[in-house]
Amino acid sequence: MRLGVLASHHGTNLQAIIDACKNNELDAKVVVVISNNFLSKSIQRAKGADIPAYAINEAYHPTSYLRDIAIQTVLDCYAVDLVILAGYMKLLGPETLDSYKDKVLNSHPSLLPKYGGKGLYGTLVHRAVIESGDDVTGVTIHLVDGQYDHGETIAQCFVPVLEDDTALTLEERVKERERRFWIETLQTIITCGSITRM
Ligand code: GRF
């Protein structure tokens, strides 16, 4: 399966997917990486793995329509089968979403619909979980639509919230689980030959 990964910042999930493909843990290949951030670690990770990488942002594509078309075109050029948003901080536009209908997945580090949506990202998600007093959180992988952290849930896994957790320790533990969860979920999709609700 040919994967196109969109990632904005650190790219640790991207790296986990690249490594799993290289180790044959995943029967797939990351064929292109797109970021909105030219200086991101995600772009460096792609280059380090000899994967073509593109920064698509306001610098050369000043309108959301132009960025949407550019993203769709790059994905088409690399004949991507499945699009993965792994820490991608922007919304996808209608051209890309229509072309890749039911073929775009995002992960979010909470049990959606809890603690998702605009403004809830990174450590803020985990702070909200701790402040709520929940004793369990997790990771959601879902189909992507035109809203933040919205779309049909494909798979969820659970992570306990420990009594002495801070937002940072919880974030680290959830992200560690998230990286493995991407691999498990992708391998199930590959084995089934289509996106299966788990
Ligand atoms: C992940 O927790 C992802 O779910 C969220 O942002 C984080 C990205 O981490 N949207 P990284 O860039 O892959 O390290």
PDB file of C-alpha atoms and ligand atoms in Angstrom:
ATOM      1  CA  MET A   1       0.000   0.000   0.000  1.00  0.00           C
ATOM      2  CA  ARG A   2       1.337   3.422  -0.947  1.00  0.00           C
ATOM      3  CA  LEU A   3       1.080   5.872   1.940  1.00  0.00           C
ATOM      4  CA  GLY A   4       1.142   9.648   1.792  1.00  0.00           C
ATOM      5  CA  VAL A   5       1.798  11.201   5.201  1.00  0.00           C
ATOM      6  CA  LEU A   6       1.015  14.779   6.199  1.00  0.00           C
ATOM      7  CA  ALA A   7       2.781  16.014   9.332  1.00  0.00           C
ATOM      8  CA  SER A   8       3.413  19.468  10.752  1.00  0.00           C
ATOM      9  CA  HIS A   9       6.007  19.254  13.495  1.00  0.00           C
ATOM     10  CA  HIS A  10       8.078  16.599  15.271  1.00  0.00           C
ATOM     11  CA  GLY A  11       7.001  13.681  13.120  1.00  0.00           C
ATOM     12  CA  THR A  12       7.528  10.922  15.670  1.00  0.00           C
ATOM     13  CA  ASN A  13       4.426   9.145  14.363  1.00  0.00           C
ATOM     14  CA  LEU A  14       5.712   9.606  10.824  1.00  0.00           C
ATOM     15  CA  GLN A  15       9.044   8.096  11.871  1.00  0.00           C
ATOM     16  CA  ALA A  16       7.319   5.095  13.457  1.00  0.00           C
ATOM     17  CA  ILE A  17       5.434   4.456  10.211  1.00  0.00           C
ATOM     18  CA  ILE A  18       8.580   4.871   8.086  1.00  0.00           C
ATOM     19  CA  ASP A  19      10.474   2.454  10.350  1.00  0.00           C
ATOM     20  CA  ALA A  20       7.664  -0.112  10.337  1.00  0.00           C
ATOM     21  CA  CYS A  21       7.609  -0.051   6.523  1.00  0.00           C
ATOM     22  CA  LYS A  22      11.383  -0.473   6.360  1.00  0.00           C
ATOM     23  CA  ASN A  23      11.369  -3.352   8.872  1.00  0.00           C
ATOM     24  CA  ASN A  24       8.605  -5.086   6.919  1.00  0.00           C
ATOM     25  CA  GLU A  25       6.413  -4.836   9.975  1.00  0.00           C
ATOM     26  CA  LEU A  26       4.009  -3.008   7.681  1.00  0.00           C
ATOM     27  CA  ASP A  27       3.342  -4.155   4.143  1.00  0.00           C
ATOM     28  CA  ALA A  28       3.418  -0.575   2.890  1.00  0.00           C
ATOM     29  CA  LYS A  29       5.665   2.214   1.735  1.00  0.00           C
ATOM     30  CA  VAL A  30       5.657   5.918   2.590  1.00  0.00           C
ATOM     31  CA  VAL A  31       5.917   7.376  -0.908  1.00  0.00           C
ATOM     32  CA  VAL A  32       5.567  11.067  -0.091  1.00  0.00           C
ATOM     33  CA  VAL A  33       5.509  13.399   2.910  1.00  0.00           C
ATOM     34  CA  ILE A  34       3.776  16.781   2.940  1.00  0.00           C
ATOM     35  CA  SER A  35       4.104  19.411   5.632  1.00  0.00           C
ATOM     36  CA  ASN A  36       2.799  22.940   6.033  1.00  0.00           C
ATOM     37  CA  ASN A  37       6.096  23.744   7.724  1.00  0.00           C
ATOM     38  CA  PHE A  38       9.280  23.773   5.648  1.00  0.00           C
ATOM     39  CA  LEU A  39      11.505  23.771   8.751  1.00  0.00           C
ATOM     40  CA  SER A  40       9.715  20.931  10.493  1.00  0.00           C
ATOM     41  CA  LYS A  41      11.379  17.814  11.806  1.00  0.00           C
ATOM     42  CA  SER A  42       8.886  15.876   9.652  1.00  0.00           C
ATOM     43  CA  ILE A  43      10.517  17.198   6.477  1.00  0.00           C
ATOM     44  CA  GLN A  44      13.955  16.293   7.861  1.00  0.00           C
ATOM     45  CA  ARG A  45      12.784  12.793   8.759  1.00  0.00           C
ATOM     46  CA  ALA A  46      11.425  12.279   5.238  1.00  0.00           C
ATOM     47  CA  LYS A  47      14.663  13.465   3.679  1.00  0.00           C
ATOM     48  CA  GLY A  48      16.641  11.251   6.050  1.00  0.00           C
ATOM     49  CA  ALA A  49      14.680   8.291   4.736  1.00  0.00           C
ATOM     50  CA  ASP A  50      14.987   9.341   1.063  1.00  0.00           C
ATOM     51  CA  ILE A  51      11.282  10.026   0.810  1.00  0.00           C
ATOM     52  CA  PRO A  52      10.174  12.957  -1.367  1.00  0.00           C
ATOM     53  CA  ALA A  53       8.976  15.791   0.866  1.00  0.00           C
ATOM     54  CA  TYR A  54       6.975  18.912   0.040  1.00  0.00           C
ATOM     55  CA  ALA A  55       6.174  21.988   2.094  1.00  0.00           C
ATOM     56  CA  ILE A  56       2.815  23.364   1.003  1.00  0.00           C
ATOM     57  CA  ASN A  57       1.857  26.581   2.741  1.00  0.00           C
ATOM     58  CA  GLU A  58       0.988  30.243   2.319  1.00  0.00           C
ATOM     59  CA  ALA A  59       4.452  31.110   0.956  1.00  0.00           C
ATOM     60  CA  TYR A  60       3.845  29.761  -2.548  1.00  0.00           C
ATOM     61  CA  HIS A  61       0.150  28.922  -2.348  1.00  0.00           C
ATOM     62  CA  PRO A  62      -1.508  32.015  -0.893  1.00  0.00           C
ATOM     63  CA  THR A  63      -5.123  30.787  -0.861  1.00  0.00           C
ATOM     64  CA  SER A  64      -6.653  27.738   0.763  1.00  0.00           C
ATOM     65  CA  TYR A  65      -7.905  26.652  -2.686  1.00  0.00           C
ATOM     66  CA  LEU A  66      -4.372  26.690  -4.138  1.00  0.00           C
ATOM     67  CA  ARG A  67      -3.034  24.758  -1.151  1.00  0.00           C
ATOM     68  CA  ASP A  68      -5.845  22.231  -1.501  1.00  0.00           C
ATOM     69  CA  ILE A  69      -5.118  21.703  -5.208  1.00  0.00           C
ATOM     70  CA  ALA A  70      -1.370  21.454  -4.540  1.00  0.00           C
ATOM     71  CA  ILE A  71      -1.868  18.779  -1.890  1.00  0.00           C
ATOM     72  CA  GLN A  72      -4.245  16.811  -4.096  1.00  0.00           C
ATOM     73  CA  THR A  73      -1.841  17.048  -7.040  1.00  0.00           C
ATOM     74  CA  VAL A  74       1.149  15.822  -5.031  1.00  0.00           C
ATOM     75  CA  LEU A  75      -0.835  12.880  -3.632  1.00  0.00           C
ATOM     76  CA  ASP A  76      -2.053  12.018  -7.149  1.00  0.00           C
ATOM     77  CA  CYS A  77       1.475  12.251  -8.595  1.00  0.00           C
ATOM     78  CA  TYR A  78       2.706   9.648  -6.127  1.00  0.00           C
ATOM     79  CA  ALA A  79      -0.339   7.407  -6.645  1.00  0.00           C
ATOM     80  CA  VAL A  80      -1.125   7.404  -2.948  1.00  0.00           C
ATOM     81  CA  ASP A  81      -3.593   4.734  -1.787  1.00  0.00           C
ATOM     82  CA  LEU A  82      -4.055   5.986   1.755  1.00  0.00           C
ATOM     83  CA  VAL A  83      -3.452   9.438   3.263  1.00  0.00           C
ATOM     84  CA  ILE A  84      -2.326   9.646   6.872  1.00  0.00           C
ATOM     85  CA  LEU A  85      -2.531  12.812   8.946  1.00  0.00           C
ATOM     86  CA  ALA A  86       0.080  12.246  11.651  1.00  0.00           C
ATOM     87  CA  GLY A  87       0.214  15.450  13.648  1.00  0.00           C
ATOM     88  CA  TYR A  88      -0.942  17.607  10.724  1.00  0.00           C
ATOM     89  CA  MET A  89      -2.296  20.866  12.126  1.00  0.00           C
ATOM     90  CA  LYS A  90      -4.319  22.103   9.148  1.00  0.00           C
ATOM     91  CA  LEU A  91      -7.689  21.181   7.716  1.00  0.00           C
ATOM     92  CA  LEU A  92      -7.747  19.490   4.307  1.00  0.00           C
ATOM     93  CA  GLY A  93      -9.760  21.193   1.581  1.00  0.00           C
ATOM     94  CA  PRO A  94     -12.693  19.794  -0.415  1.00  0.00           C
ATOM     95  CA  GLU A  95     -10.675  18.908  -3.549  1.00  0.00           C
ATOM     96  CA  THR A  96      -8.356  16.621  -1.600  1.00  0.00           C
ATOM     97  CA  LEU A  97     -11.144  15.208   0.543  1.00  0.00           C
ATOM     98  CA  ASP A  98     -13.325  14.443  -2.503  1.00  0.00           C
ATOM     99  CA  SER A  99     -10.467  12.787  -4.375  1.00  0.00           C
ATOM    100  CA  TYR A 100      -9.498  10.710  -1.356  1.00  0.00           C
ATOM    101  CA  LYS A 101     -12.944  10.070   0.063  1.00  0.00           C
ATOM    102  CA  ASP A 102     -12.774   7.500   2.879  1.00  0.00           C
ATOM    103  CA  LYS A 103      -9.028   7.231   2.301  1.00  0.00           C
ATOM    104  CA  VAL A 104      -7.792   9.857   4.759  1.00  0.00           C
ATOM    105  CA  LEU A 105      -7.088   8.934   8.375  1.00  0.00           C
ATOM    106  CA  ASN A 106      -6.123  11.103  11.333  1.00  0.00           C
ATOM    107  CA  SER A 107      -5.050  10.166  14.830  1.00  0.00           C
ATOM    108  CA  HIS A 108      -5.942  12.186  17.886  1.00  0.00           C
ATOM    109  CA  PRO A 109      -4.505  11.586  21.356  1.00  0.00           C
ATOM    110  CA  SER A 110      -7.811  11.260  23.221  1.00  0.00           C
ATOM    111  CA  LEU A 111     -10.952   9.180  23.174  1.00  0.00           C
ATOM    112  CA  LEU A 112     -12.941  11.269  20.708  1.00  0.00           C
ATOM    113  CA  PRO A 113     -15.443  12.852  20.835  1.00  0.00           C
ATOM    114  CA  LYS A 114     -13.875  13.871  24.157  1.00  0.00           C
ATOM    115  CA  TYR A 115     -11.130  16.481  24.118  1.00  0.00           C
ATOM    116  CA  GLY A 116     -11.026  17.101  20.382  1.00  0.00           C
ATOM    117  CA  GLY A 117     -11.679  19.938  17.995  1.00  0.00           C
ATOM    118  CA  LYS A 118     -10.129  23.281  17.224  1.00  0.00           C
ATOM    119  CA  GLY A 119      -7.731  24.466  19.908  1.00  0.00           C
ATOM    120  CA  LEU A 120      -7.349  21.062  21.533  1.00  0.00           C
ATOM    121  CA  TYR A 121      -3.968  19.744  20.489  1.00  0.00           C
ATOM    122  CA  GLY A 122      -0.669  18.656  22.027  1.00  0.00           C
ATOM    123  CA  THR A 123      -0.294  19.034  25.785  1.00  0.00           C
ATOM    124  CA  LEU A 124      -3.608  20.925  26.010  1.00  0.00           C
ATOM    125  CA  VAL A 125      -5.488  17.684  25.321  1.00  0.00           C
ATOM    126  CA  HIS A 126      -3.783  15.879  28.188  1.00  0.00           C
ATOM    127  CA  ARG A 127      -4.185  18.818  30.571  1.00  0.00           C
ATOM    128  CA  ALA A 128      -7.932  18.764  29.882  1.00  0.00           C
ATOM    129  CA  VAL A 129      -8.070  15.020  30.589  1.00  0.00           C
ATOM    130  CA  ILE A 130      -6.266  15.430  33.927  1.00  0.00           C
ATOM    131  CA  GLU A 131      -8.399  18.398  34.954  1.00  0.00           C
ATOM    132  CA  SER A 132     -11.560  16.410  34.214  1.00  0.00           C
ATOM    133  CA  GLY A 133     -10.508  13.637  36.600  1.00  0.00           C
ATOM    134  CA  ASP A 134     -10.927  10.884  33.983  1.00  0.00           C
ATOM    135  CA  ASP A 135      -8.978   7.757  34.838  1.00  0.00           C
ATOM    136  CA  VAL A 136      -8.690   6.549  31.270  1.00  0.00           C
ATOM    137  CA  THR A 137      -7.777   8.237  28.018  1.00  0.00           C
ATOM    138  CA  GLY A 138      -6.469   6.888  24.725  1.00  0.00           C
ATOM    139  CA  VAL A 139      -6.011   7.340  21.025  1.00  0.00           C
ATOM    140  CA  THR A 140      -8.593   7.608  18.257  1.00  0.00           C
ATOM    141  CA  ILE A 141      -7.959   6.924  14.582  1.00  0.00           C
ATOM    142  CA  HIS A 142     -10.761   8.303  12.454  1.00  0.00           C
ATOM    143  CA  LEU A 143     -11.745   9.122   8.903  1.00  0.00           C
ATOM    144  CA  VAL A 144     -11.168  12.765   8.071  1.00  0.00           C
ATOM    145  CA  ASP A 145     -13.787  15.269   6.998  1.00  0.00           C
ATOM    146  CA  GLY A 146     -13.705  19.042   6.804  1.00  0.00           C
ATOM    147  CA  GLN A 147     -13.660  19.611  10.574  1.00  0.00           C
ATOM    148  CA  TYR A 148     -10.953  19.205  13.204  1.00  0.00           C
ATOM    149  CA  ASP A 149     -10.913  15.766  14.877  1.00  0.00           C
ATOM    150  CA  HIS A 150     -14.240  14.865  13.310  1.00  0.00           C
ATOM    151  CA  GLY A 151     -15.273  11.951  11.125  1.00  0.00           C
ATOM    152  CA  GLU A 152     -16.129   8.320  11.628  1.00  0.00           C
ATOM    153  CA  THR A 153     -14.040   6.547  14.242  1.00  0.00           C
ATOM    154  CA  ILE A 154     -12.137   3.563  12.865  1.00  0.00           C
ATOM    155  CA  ALA A 155     -10.308   2.409  15.980  1.00  0.00           C
ATOM    156  CA  GLN A 156      -9.630   3.425  19.568  1.00  0.00           C
ATOM    157  CA  CYS A 157      -7.220   2.195  22.199  1.00  0.00           C
ATOM    158  CA  PHE A 158      -7.069   2.975  25.885  1.00  0.00           C
ATOM    159  CA  VAL A 159      -4.340   4.374  28.103  1.00  0.00           C
ATOM    160  CA  PRO A 160      -4.744   4.640  31.890  1.00  0.00           C
ATOM    161  CA  VAL A 161      -4.382   8.008  33.586  1.00  0.00           C
ATOM    162  CA  LEU A 162      -2.150   7.486  36.631  1.00  0.00           C
ATOM    163  CA  GLU A 163      -2.622   9.328  39.916  1.00  0.00           C
ATOM    164  CA  ASP A 164       0.682  11.160  39.703  1.00  0.00           C
ATOM    165  CA  ASP A 165       0.416  11.963  35.974  1.00  0.00           C
ATOM    166  CA  THR A 166       1.094  15.480  34.773  1.00  0.00           C
ATOM    167  CA  ALA A 167      -0.027  16.627  31.347  1.00  0.00           C
ATOM    168  CA  LEU A 168       3.520  15.983  30.119  1.00  0.00           C
ATOM    169  CA  THR A 169       3.919  12.456  31.489  1.00  0.00           C
ATOM    170  CA  LEU A 170       0.485  11.529  30.178  1.00  0.00           C
ATOM    171  CA  GLU A 171       1.267  13.015  26.788  1.00  0.00           C
ATOM    172  CA  GLU A 172       4.448  11.000  26.540  1.00  0.00           C
ATOM    173  CA  ARG A 173       2.701   7.738  27.445  1.00  0.00           C
ATOM    174  CA  VAL A 174      -0.206   8.351  25.071  1.00  0.00           C
ATOM    175  CA  LYS A 175       2.133   9.254  22.205  1.00  0.00           C
ATOM    176  CA  GLU A 176       4.163   6.106  22.771  1.00  0.00           C
ATOM    177  CA  ARG A 177       0.921   4.087  22.493  1.00  0.00           C
ATOM    178  CA  GLU A 178      -0.219   6.162  19.522  1.00  0.00           C
ATOM    179  CA  ARG A 179       2.872   5.279  17.489  1.00  0.00           C
ATOM    180  CA  ARG A 180       2.276   1.550  17.990  1.00  0.00           C
ATOM    181  CA  PHE A 181      -1.446   1.966  17.410  1.00  0.00           C
ATOM    182  CA  TRP A 182      -0.862   3.475  13.980  1.00  0.00           C
ATOM    183  CA  ILE A 183       1.139   0.410  12.978  1.00  0.00           C
ATOM    184  CA  GLU A 184      -1.432  -2.041  14.371  1.00  0.00           C
ATOM    185  CA  THR A 185      -4.326  -0.217  12.708  1.00  0.00           C
ATOM    186  CA  LEU A 186      -2.575   0.184   9.371  1.00  0.00           C
ATOM    187  CA  GLN A 187      -1.589  -3.470   9.297  1.00  0.00           C
ATOM    188  CA  THR A 188      -5.212  -4.471   9.936  1.00  0.00           C
ATOM    189  CA  ILE A 189      -6.350  -2.200   7.093  1.00  0.00           C
ATOM    190  CA  ILE A 190      -3.706  -3.663   4.779  1.00  0.00           C
ATOM    191  CA  THR A 191      -4.592  -7.226   5.698  1.00  0.00           C
ATOM    192  CA  CYS A 192      -8.319  -6.575   5.183  1.00  0.00           C
ATOM    193  CA  GLY A 193      -7.675  -4.710   1.928  1.00  0.00           C
ATOM    194  CA  SER A 194      -9.899  -1.845   3.023  1.00  0.00           C
ATOM    195  CA  ILE A 195     -10.592   0.388   5.980  1.00  0.00           C
ATOM    196  CA  THR A 196     -12.356  -1.750   8.547  1.00  0.00           C
ATOM    197  CA  ARG A 197     -14.087  -0.381  11.622  1.00  0.00           C
ATOM    198  CA  MET A 198     -12.419  -1.936  14.686  1.00  0.00           C
TER     199      MET A 198
HETATM  200  C1  GRF B   1       0.139  13.361  17.896  1.00  0.00           C
HETATM  201  O1  GRF B   1      -0.185  13.083  19.240  1.00  0.00           O
HETATM  202  C2  GRF B   1      -1.103  13.539  17.060  1.00  0.00           C
HETATM  203  O2  GRF B   1      -2.151  12.744  17.451  1.00  0.00           O
HETATM  204  C3  GRF B   1      -1.434  14.964  17.303  1.00  0.00           C
HETATM  205  O3  GRF B   1      -0.179  15.604  17.312  1.00  0.00           O
HETATM  206  C4  GRF B   1       0.823  14.705  17.758  1.00  0.00           C
HETATM  207  C5  GRF B   1       1.915  14.701  16.732  1.00  0.00           C
HETATM  208  O4  GRF B   1       3.074  14.095  17.205  1.00  0.00           O
HETATM  209  N1  GRF B   1      -2.377  15.455  16.338  1.00  0.00           N
HETATM  210  P1  GRF B   1       4.344  13.881  16.249  1.00  0.00           P
HETATM  211  O5  GRF B   1       4.538  15.145  15.442  1.00  0.00           O
HETATM  212  O6  GRF B   1       4.056  12.694  15.377  1.00  0.00           O
HETATM  213  O7  GRF B   1       5.491  13.637  17.181  1.00  0.00           O
END
